[in-house]
Coordinates of C-alpha atoms and ligand atoms in Angstrom, one line a residue:
Chain A
M29 CA 0.0 0.0 0.0
Q30 CA 1.0 3.6 -0.8
Q31 CA 2.0 5.5 2.3
L32 CA -0.7 8.0 3.3
T33 CA 0.3 11.6 2.7
R34 CA -0.8 13.9 5.5
S35 CA 0.3 17.1 3.8
V36 CA -0.7 18.8 0.6
V37 CA -0.3 22.0 -1.3
V38 CA -3.5 23.6 -2.7
I39 CA -3.4 26.5 -5.2
G40 CA -6.2 28.7 -6.4
V41 CA -5.7 30.9 -9.5
S42 CA -7.9 32.7 -12.0
A43 CA -7.4 35.4 -14.6
G44 CA -3.7 35.5 -15.6
G45 CA -3.2 32.0 -14.3
F46 CA -1.6 30.3 -17.3
E47 CA 1.5 32.5 -17.2
A48 CA 1.6 32.4 -13.4
L49 CA 1.4 28.6 -13.2
K50 CA 4.0 28.3 -16.0
L51 CA 6.5 30.2 -13.8
L52 CA 5.6 28.6 -10.5
L53 CA 5.3 25.0 -11.6
G54 CA 8.3 25.4 -13.9
A55 CA 10.4 26.3 -10.9
L56 CA 9.5 23.3 -8.8
P57 CA 11.7 20.2 -8.8
A58 CA 10.3 17.0 -10.3
D59 CA 10.6 15.4 -6.9
F60 CA 8.8 18.0 -4.9
P61 CA 7.8 16.2 -1.7
L62 CA 4.1 16.9 -1.6
P63 CA 1.1 16.4 -3.9
I64 CA -0.2 19.7 -5.4
L65 CA -3.9 20.3 -6.1
I66 CA -4.9 23.2 -8.3
V67 CA -8.1 24.9 -9.1
Q68 CA -7.9 27.3 -12.0
H69 CA -11.0 29.0 -13.3
L70 CA -11.5 28.3 -17.0
R71 CA -14.1 28.8 -19.5
S72 CA -16.0 25.5 -19.9
G73 CA -14.9 23.7 -23.1
S74 CA -11.3 24.8 -22.8
G75 CA -8.7 22.1 -23.2
S76 CA -6.7 20.4 -20.5
L77 CA -4.4 22.8 -18.6
A78 CA -2.2 19.9 -17.5
D79 CA -1.4 19.1 -21.1
S80 CA -0.6 22.6 -22.2
L81 CA 1.5 23.4 -19.2
Q82 CA 3.4 20.1 -19.0
H83 CA 5.8 21.2 -21.7
F84 CA 7.2 23.9 -19.3
C85 CA 7.5 21.8 -16.2
G86 CA 9.8 19.1 -14.8
I87 CA 7.2 18.0 -12.3
R88 CA 4.4 15.8 -13.5
L89 CA 1.0 17.3 -14.2
K90 CA -2.3 15.6 -14.6
E91 CA -6.0 16.3 -14.8
A92 CA -7.6 14.8 -11.7
D93 CA -9.7 11.7 -12.0
E94 CA -12.1 10.8 -9.3
G95 CA -10.6 8.3 -6.9
D96 CA -7.0 9.2 -7.7
R97 CA -4.8 8.6 -4.7
I98 CA -2.7 11.8 -4.4
V99 CA 1.0 11.2 -4.4
P100 CA 4.0 13.5 -3.8
G101 CA 5.5 15.0 -6.9
I102 CA 2.3 15.1 -9.0
V103 CA 0.2 18.2 -9.7
Y104 CA -3.5 17.5 -10.1
F105 CA -5.8 20.0 -11.9
A106 CA -9.5 20.2 -11.3
P107 CA -11.2 19.2 -14.6
P108 CA -13.3 22.0 -16.2
D109 CA -16.8 22.1 -14.9
Y110 CA -16.2 19.9 -11.8
H111 CA -15.4 20.8 -8.3
L112 CA -12.3 19.1 -6.9
L113 CA -12.3 17.9 -3.3
V114 CA -9.9 15.7 -1.3
E115 CA -11.0 13.0 1.0
R116 CA -9.5 12.1 4.4
D117 CA -8.0 8.9 2.9
G118 CA -6.0 11.0 0.4
T119 CA -8.2 10.2 -2.6
L120 CA -9.6 12.8 -4.9
A121 CA -13.3 13.4 -5.4
L122 CA -15.2 15.4 -8.0
S123 CA -18.7 16.9 -7.9
V124 CA -21.1 18.7 -10.1
D125 CA -22.7 20.6 -7.2
P126 CA -23.8 24.1 -8.4
P127 CA -21.1 26.7 -9.1
V128 CA -20.1 28.6 -6.0
R129 CA -20.4 32.2 -6.8
Y130 CA -20.2 31.5 -10.5
A131 CA -17.2 29.3 -10.2
R132 CA -17.0 25.5 -10.9
P133 CA -14.4 24.4 -10.1
S134 CA -14.3 26.6 -7.0
V135 CA -11.2 27.4 -5.0
D136 CA -13.2 27.7 -1.8
V137 CA -14.6 24.2 -2.3
L138 CA -11.1 22.7 -2.7
F139 CA -9.6 24.6 0.1
E140 CA -12.4 23.8 2.5
S141 CA -12.1 20.1 1.9
A142 CA -8.3 20.2 2.2
A143 CA -8.6 22.0 5.5
E144 CA -11.1 19.5 6.7
S145 CA -9.2 16.4 5.5
F146 CA -5.6 17.5 6.2
G147 CA -5.8 20.2 8.8
A148 CA -2.4 21.6 9.7
G149 CA -0.8 19.7 6.8
V150 CA -2.2 22.1 4.2
I151 CA -0.3 24.9 2.5
G152 CA -2.8 27.1 0.7
V153 CA -1.7 29.5 -2.1
I154 CA -3.7 32.2 -3.8
L155 CA -2.4 33.7 -7.1
T156 CA -3.5 36.2 -9.7
G157 CA -7.3 36.5 -10.4
A158 CA -10.2 38.8 -10.8
N159 CA -12.6 37.7 -8.1
D160 CA -12.8 36.7 -4.4
D161 CA -12.8 33.0 -4.7
G162 CA -10.4 31.4 -2.3
S163 CA -10.6 34.0 0.5
K164 CA -13.0 32.0 2.6
G165 CA -11.1 28.8 1.9
L166 CA -7.8 30.4 2.9
Q167 CA -9.3 31.4 6.3
L168 CA -10.5 27.8 6.8
I169 CA -6.9 26.6 6.1
K170 CA -5.6 29.1 8.6
T171 CA -8.1 28.1 11.2
A172 CA -7.2 24.5 10.8
G173 CA -3.6 25.3 11.5
G174 CA -2.3 25.3 7.9
T175 CA 0.1 27.7 6.2
T176 CA -1.1 30.4 3.8
I177 CA 0.7 32.2 1.0
V178 CA -0.7 35.0 -1.1
Q179 CA 0.9 36.4 -4.2
D180 CA 1.9 40.0 -3.8
P181 CA -1.0 42.0 -5.5
A182 CA 1.5 44.4 -6.9
D183 CA 3.2 41.5 -8.7
A184 CA 0.0 39.8 -9.9
E185 CA -1.3 40.2 -13.4
V186 CA -4.7 40.7 -11.9
A187 CA -4.6 41.9 -8.3
Q188 CA -8.2 41.4 -7.1
M189 CA -8.0 37.8 -5.9
P190 CA -4.8 38.2 -3.9
L191 CA -6.1 41.5 -2.6
N192 CA -9.3 39.9 -1.3
A193 CA -7.3 37.1 0.2
L194 CA -5.0 39.6 2.0
N195 CA -8.0 41.5 3.3
S196 CA -9.1 38.4 5.1
G197 CA -6.0 38.9 7.2
V198 CA -4.8 35.4 7.3
A199 CA -1.7 35.4 5.0
D200 CA 1.4 34.0 6.5
Y201 CA 3.5 35.0 3.5
V202 CA 3.0 37.7 0.8
L203 CA 5.4 37.0 -2.0
P204 CA 6.1 37.9 -5.6
L205 CA 5.5 34.9 -7.9
A206 CA 9.2 34.4 -8.5
R207 CA 9.7 33.6 -4.8
I208 CA 6.8 31.3 -4.1
A209 CA 8.4 28.1 -5.5
E210 CA 11.4 28.7 -3.4
R211 CA 9.2 29.2 -0.3
L212 CA 7.3 26.0 -1.0
C213 CA 10.6 24.2 -1.1
T214 CA 11.8 25.6 2.2
L215 CA 8.5 25.0 3.9
T216 CA 8.5 21.4 2.9
M217 CA 12.2 20.7 3.3
G218 CA 12.9 17.4 5.0
L219 CA 9.4 16.2 4.3
K220 CA 10.4 13.3 2.0
Chain H
M24 CA -12.6 16.2 22.5
D25 CA -11.7 18.1 19.4
L26 CA -14.5 19.4 17.3
Q27 CA -13.7 17.5 14.1
R28 CA -13.8 14.2 16.0
L29 CA -17.1 15.2 17.6
E30 CA -18.6 16.0 14.2
E31 CA -17.6 12.6 12.9
I32 CA -19.5 11.0 15.7
E33 CA -22.5 13.2 15.1
L34 CA -22.5 12.4 11.4
R35 CA -22.3 8.7 12.0
L36 CA -25.1 8.7 14.5
L37 CA -27.3 10.8 12.3
L38 CA -26.8 8.7 9.2
D39 CA -27.5 5.5 11.1
G40 CA -30.7 7.1 12.5
V41 CA -31.9 8.3 9.2
F42 CA -31.3 4.8 7.7
E43 CA -33.2 3.1 10.5
A44 CA -36.1 5.6 10.6
Y45 CA -36.6 6.3 6.9
G46 CA -34.7 3.6 5.0
Y47 CA -32.5 6.1 3.1
D48 CA -28.9 5.0 3.3
F49 CA -26.3 7.8 3.0
R50 CA -23.6 5.9 5.0
N51 CA -21.6 5.1 1.9
Y52 CA -21.6 8.5 0.2
A53 CA -18.3 10.1 -0.5
E54 CA -17.6 12.1 2.6
A55 CA -16.1 15.4 1.5
S56 CA -19.1 16.4 -0.7
L57 CA -21.7 15.0 1.8
K58 CA -20.2 17.0 4.7
R59 CA -20.1 20.2 2.6
R60 CA -23.7 19.9 1.7
L61 CA -24.7 19.0 5.3
R62 CA -22.9 22.1 6.6
H63 CA -24.8 24.3 4.1
W64 CA -28.1 22.8 5.0
L65 CA -27.4 23.2 8.7
A66 CA -26.4 26.8 8.3
E67 CA -29.4 27.5 6.0
Q68 CA -31.9 26.0 8.5
G69 CA -30.2 27.7 11.4
Y70 CA -29.1 24.6 13.4
A71 CA -26.1 25.0 15.5
S72 CA -25.0 21.4 15.2
L73 CA -25.9 18.0 13.7
S74 CA -26.9 16.7 17.1
I75 CA -29.5 19.5 17.5
A76 CA -30.9 18.9 14.0
Q77 CA -31.0 15.1 14.5
G78 CA -34.0 15.0 16.8
E79 CA -36.1 17.0 14.4
I80 CA -34.9 15.1 11.4
L81 CA -35.9 11.8 13.0
R82 CA -39.2 13.0 14.5
D83 CA -40.6 15.3 11.8
R84 CA -40.9 14.0 8.3
A85 CA -41.1 17.5 6.8
V86 CA -37.7 18.2 8.3
F87 CA -36.4 15.0 6.9
T88 CA -37.7 15.9 3.4
S89 CA -35.9 19.2 3.6
F90 CA -32.7 17.4 4.7
L91 CA -33.0 15.1 1.7
Q92 CA -33.3 18.1 -0.6
G93 CA -30.3 19.5 1.0
L94 CA -28.2 16.4 0.6
T95 CA -29.0 15.5 -3.0
V96 CA -27.5 17.4 -5.9
N97 CA -30.2 17.7 -8.5
V98 CA -28.2 19.8 -11.0
S99 CA -28.6 18.7 -14.6
E100 CA -28.9 20.0 -18.1
M101 CA -30.3 18.7 -21.4
F102 CA -27.7 17.2 -23.6
R103 CA -25.1 17.7 -20.9
D104 CA -21.8 16.8 -22.6
P105 CA -23.0 17.0 -26.2
K106 CA -20.2 14.7 -27.3
F107 CA -21.7 11.9 -25.3
F108 CA -25.1 12.3 -26.9
R109 CA -23.5 12.6 -30.3
T110 CA -21.7 9.3 -29.7
L111 CA -24.9 7.7 -28.5
R112 CA -26.6 8.8 -31.6
E113 CA -23.9 7.7 -34.0
H114 CA -22.5 4.6 -32.4
V115 CA -25.1 3.1 -30.0
L116 CA -28.4 3.7 -31.9
P117 CA -27.4 1.5 -34.8
F118 CA -27.2 -1.4 -32.4
L119 CA -30.3 -0.5 -30.5
R120 CA -32.2 -0.6 -33.7
T121 CA -31.6 -4.3 -34.0
W122 CA -33.7 -5.0 -31.0
P123 CA -37.5 -5.2 -31.5
F124 CA -38.1 -3.6 -28.1
M125 CA -35.8 -1.8 -25.8
R126 CA -35.8 -1.2 -22.1
I127 CA -33.7 1.7 -20.9
W128 CA -32.8 2.8 -17.4
V129 CA -31.8 6.3 -16.5
A130 CA -30.6 6.0 -12.9
G131 CA -30.3 9.3 -11.0
C132 CA -32.3 11.2 -13.5
A133 CA -32.7 14.4 -11.4
G134 CA -35.3 16.7 -13.0
G135 CA -35.6 14.6 -16.1
E136 CA -33.3 16.6 -18.4
E137 CA -31.3 13.5 -19.4
A138 CA -34.4 11.4 -20.0
Y139 CA -36.0 14.0 -22.2
S140 CA -32.7 14.4 -24.1
L141 CA -32.5 10.7 -24.6
A142 CA -36.2 10.5 -25.8
I143 CA -35.3 13.2 -28.4
V144 CA -32.3 11.2 -29.7
L145 CA -34.4 8.0 -29.8
H146 CA -37.3 9.9 -31.6
E147 CA -34.9 11.3 -34.2
G148 CA -33.5 7.8 -34.6
G149 CA -37.0 6.5 -35.3
V150 CA -37.1 4.1 -32.3
L151 CA -38.7 5.9 -29.5
R152 CA -42.0 4.0 -29.9
R153 CA -40.1 0.8 -29.4
C154 CA -38.6 2.0 -26.1
R155 CA -39.5 2.0 -22.5
I156 CA -37.5 4.4 -20.4
Y157 CA -37.4 3.9 -16.7
A158 CA -36.1 7.2 -15.2
T159 CA -35.4 6.8 -11.5
D160 CA -34.1 8.9 -8.7
I161 CA -33.9 8.8 -4.9
N162 CA -35.6 12.2 -4.6
E163 CA -39.3 12.1 -5.1
A164 CA -39.8 15.8 -5.2
I165 CA -37.5 16.1 -8.2
L166 CA -39.3 13.2 -9.9
D167 CA -42.6 15.2 -9.6
R168 CA -40.9 18.0 -11.4
A169 CA -39.5 15.7 -14.1
R170 CA -43.0 14.3 -14.7
D171 CA -44.3 17.8 -15.3
G172 CA -41.7 18.4 -17.9
I173 CA -41.5 22.1 -17.2
F174 CA -38.2 23.9 -17.4
A175 CA -37.0 27.4 -17.0
L176 CA -37.2 29.2 -20.4
R177 CA -33.9 30.9 -19.7
D178 CA -32.1 27.6 -19.8
M179 CA -33.3 26.8 -23.3
Q180 CA -30.6 28.8 -24.9
N181 CA -27.9 26.6 -23.4
F182 CA -30.0 23.4 -24.0
T183 CA -30.4 24.4 -27.7
R184 CA -26.7 24.9 -28.1
N185 CA -26.0 21.5 -26.5
Y186 CA -28.7 19.9 -28.7
Q187 CA -27.0 21.3 -31.9
L188 CA -23.6 20.2 -30.8
A189 CA -25.0 16.8 -30.0
G190 CA -26.0 16.4 -33.7
G191 CA -29.7 17.2 -33.4
T192 CA -31.4 16.9 -36.7
T193 CA -34.1 19.5 -36.4
E194 CA -34.9 22.6 -34.3
F195 CA -34.8 22.2 -30.5
A196 CA -37.7 24.6 -30.3
D197 CA -39.9 22.0 -31.9
Y198 CA -39.7 20.0 -28.7
Y199 CA -41.2 22.5 -26.3
T200 CA -43.8 25.3 -26.1
A201 CA -42.8 28.5 -24.3
R202 CA -45.2 30.1 -21.9
Y203 CA -44.2 33.1 -19.9
D204 CA -40.9 32.1 -18.3
R205 CA -41.4 28.4 -18.7
A206 CA -40.8 25.8 -21.3
L207 CA -43.1 22.8 -21.4
M208 CA -41.7 19.7 -23.1
L209 CA -43.8 18.1 -25.7
P210 CA -46.0 15.6 -23.9
A211 CA -45.4 12.9 -26.6
L212 CA -41.8 12.8 -25.5
R213 CA -42.7 11.4 -22.1
E214 CA -45.3 8.9 -23.2
N215 CA -42.6 6.2 -23.1
I216 CA -40.9 7.5 -19.9
L217 CA -41.8 6.2 -16.5
F218 CA -40.5 8.4 -13.7
T219 CA -40.3 6.3 -10.5
P220 CA -38.4 6.3 -7.2
H221 CA -35.4 4.0 -6.9
N222 CA -32.5 4.1 -4.5
L223 CA -29.2 2.7 -5.8
A224 CA -28.0 2.3 -2.2
V225 CA -30.8 0.0 -1.0
D226 CA -33.2 -1.2 -3.7
A227 CA -32.9 -4.2 -6.0
D228 CA -32.3 -4.0 -9.8
F229 CA -35.1 -4.0 -12.2
G230 CA -35.2 -6.6 -14.8
E231 CA -33.6 -6.8 -18.2
M232 CA -32.2 -3.6 -19.7
H233 CA -30.6 -2.8 -23.0
L234 CA -29.2 0.6 -22.2
I235 CA -28.4 2.1 -18.8
L236 CA -27.4 5.7 -18.2
C237 CA -26.1 6.6 -14.8
R238 CA -24.2 9.8 -15.1
N239 CA -22.7 12.0 -12.4
V240 CA -24.3 10.0 -9.7
L241 CA -21.4 7.5 -8.8
I242 CA -19.1 10.5 -8.2
Y243 CA -21.1 11.0 -5.0
F244 CA -20.6 7.4 -3.8
N245 CA -17.7 5.8 -2.0
P246 CA -16.0 2.8 -3.6
T247 CA -18.3 0.3 -1.7
L248 CA -21.5 2.0 -2.9
K249 CA -20.1 2.4 -6.4
E250 CA -19.5 -1.3 -6.5
R251 CA -23.1 -2.0 -5.3
A252 CA -24.7 0.3 -8.0
L253 CA -22.5 -1.1 -10.8
G254 CA -23.4 -4.6 -9.6
L255 CA -27.1 -3.7 -10.1
F256 CA -26.4 -2.4 -13.5
D257 CA -24.5 -5.5 -14.5
T258 CA -27.2 -7.8 -13.3
A259 CA -29.9 -5.8 -15.2
L260 CA -28.0 -5.3 -18.4
T261 CA -28.4 -7.8 -21.2
A262 CA -25.3 -9.1 -23.1
G263 CA -24.5 -6.6 -25.9
G264 CA -26.2 -3.8 -24.0
F265 CA -24.7 -0.5 -23.1
L266 CA -23.7 1.2 -19.9
C267 CA -23.1 4.9 -19.9
L268 CA -21.3 6.8 -17.1
G269 CA -20.5 10.5 -16.6
M270 CA -17.5 11.9 -18.4
K271 CA -15.4 11.8 -15.3
E272 CA -16.5 8.4 -14.1
T273 CA -14.5 5.3 -15.1
L274 CA -15.3 1.6 -15.0
E275 CA -11.7 0.5 -15.4
I276 CA -10.9 0.1 -11.7
R277 CA -14.2 -1.6 -10.8
S278 CA -14.9 -5.3 -10.5
I279 CA -17.4 -5.6 -13.4
A280 CA -14.9 -4.0 -15.8
A281 CA -13.6 -7.3 -17.3
N282 CA -16.9 -7.9 -19.1
Y283 CA -17.1 -4.4 -20.7
R284 CA -15.4 -2.6 -23.6
E285 CA -15.4 1.2 -23.9
I286 CA -16.8 1.9 -27.4
A287 CA -15.3 5.4 -27.9
K288 CA -12.3 6.5 -25.9
G289 CA -13.1 8.9 -23.1
I290 CA -16.8 9.1 -23.7
R291 CA -17.6 6.4 -21.0
I292 CA -20.0 4.3 -23.0
Y293 CA -19.3 0.6 -22.3
R294 CA -20.7 -2.4 -24.1
K295 CA -21.3 -5.6 -22.2
D296 CA -19.7 -8.6 -23.8
Y297 CA -21.6 -11.6 -25.0
P298 CA -20.7 -14.7 -23.0
D299 CA -18.4 -16.9 -25.1
Ligands
LIG8 C1 -25.9 15.5 -10.2 S1 -27.4 14.7 -10.5 C2 -27.1 13.9 -12.1 C3 -28.2 14.1 -13.1 C4 -28.0 13.6 -14.4 N1 -27.8 12.2 -14.4 C5 -26.9 14.3 -15.1 O1 -25.9 13.7 -15.3 O2 -27.1 15.5 -15.5 C6 -27.3 13.3 -9.3 C7 -28.7 12.7 -9.1 O3 -28.5 11.4 -8.4 C8 -29.6 11.3 -7.5 N2 -29.1 10.3 -6.4 C9 -28.3 10.5 -5.4 N3 -28.2 9.4 -4.6 C10 -29.0 8.4 -5.3 C11 -29.3 7.1 -5.0 N4 -28.8 6.5 -3.9 N5 -30.1 6.4 -5.8 C12 -30.6 7.0 -6.9 N6 -30.4 8.3 -7.2 C13 -29.6 9.0 -6.4 C14 -29.8 12.7 -6.9 O4 -31.0 12.8 -6.3 C15 -29.6 13.5 -8.2 O5 -30.8 13.8 -8.8

């Protein structure tokens, strides 16, 4: 049996996300020690982000399938038009619950389930975007004892989403994009 | 005791109680989604905790009904995933035609969107009169709505686009009449549809089927319940029949998979083998 992971990185990103993820994921080592789950808002009908970004990354990317057991060193993307959740046993779940404030997948839904399933083992990251999705989820991560990172709004292609996350007052780190990968690596050092 | 542990106990007690009192079994639903919906329902109804709600759910059927509405996700659309309906039309219909009479099961039919879409495909394929569609759901209130065949007019634009992408051969507007803000589906479409309650978690299968659709329902179940539901489908499905799952649901890792072939990659339409 695969060893159960008790820690996970969750990332929420919207407008401007492709470029931001290209930079962030491109800077992570292929053997990054945690699983990474990402909700990126997309127009429905758009192609797989995992496929189009893989080219720029050493770390492995895949679109989440229901029941996937999350493993370190793989990045899982929410499929367009489904919410992505993570269960306590470390498997992924999808849902077609209604959009949450116009978003499906919703960052809040992912963050809430991560906080509930993994508690203090969660590192939540909010990147560029034009709405306030993720702010509530980030608070839940913080309340559950997790770690929170917000992209510096001045550095974000669209500042709204990071700004809203900052306003919730729970950011442990506010960093320009170029330094987030490095921070993720220091935070998870020795976690192998 | 920490709050999370306490909530787990409350949840287990409540689901056991609901099963014993009402026969609805939610104990094998995927947890993350279930908890999320429960939290919303609690907040909406103004209960401070599951324990407080429990007494009322168990003693008052009206509260239970509201609880059931809160737990089930009845979101659907007509011709959801047009690619799926196009494949059904192009690759499944030719086989269906070879049967003199077809029994079809739409499990987890929500408001009937999928059953009406299917009826339209069968009608355009010239076989609707030879079909009996059993459209089932756990939620009786939503089945009443499905029987009425009334949808919001504002959704028709999206449904029309889906219909066209799915390879519809006429105008979608031919299939409904608009009145105020409502669209009433053509009554002829539902003459061959029977909307009836059925719970995949507790009920038995129902007889021989040639085509089964169960889309976006299994994602809410844990592996144990998924296996149960698929077992029902496997028992009901005749050899050479078709099983259709949601676009993000796979058969590959399930125990019945060995007897099924996916007929178009990624569309999740599986054909049951003939015994050799
Ligand atoms: C998200 S809807 C899917 C509707 C439609 N099949 C589609 O794909 O658009 C899920 C439906 O499954 C029903 N359902 C949930 N649990 C069920 C069970 N145990 N037995 C039968 N139906 C169930 C819900 O009431 C809901 O209507």
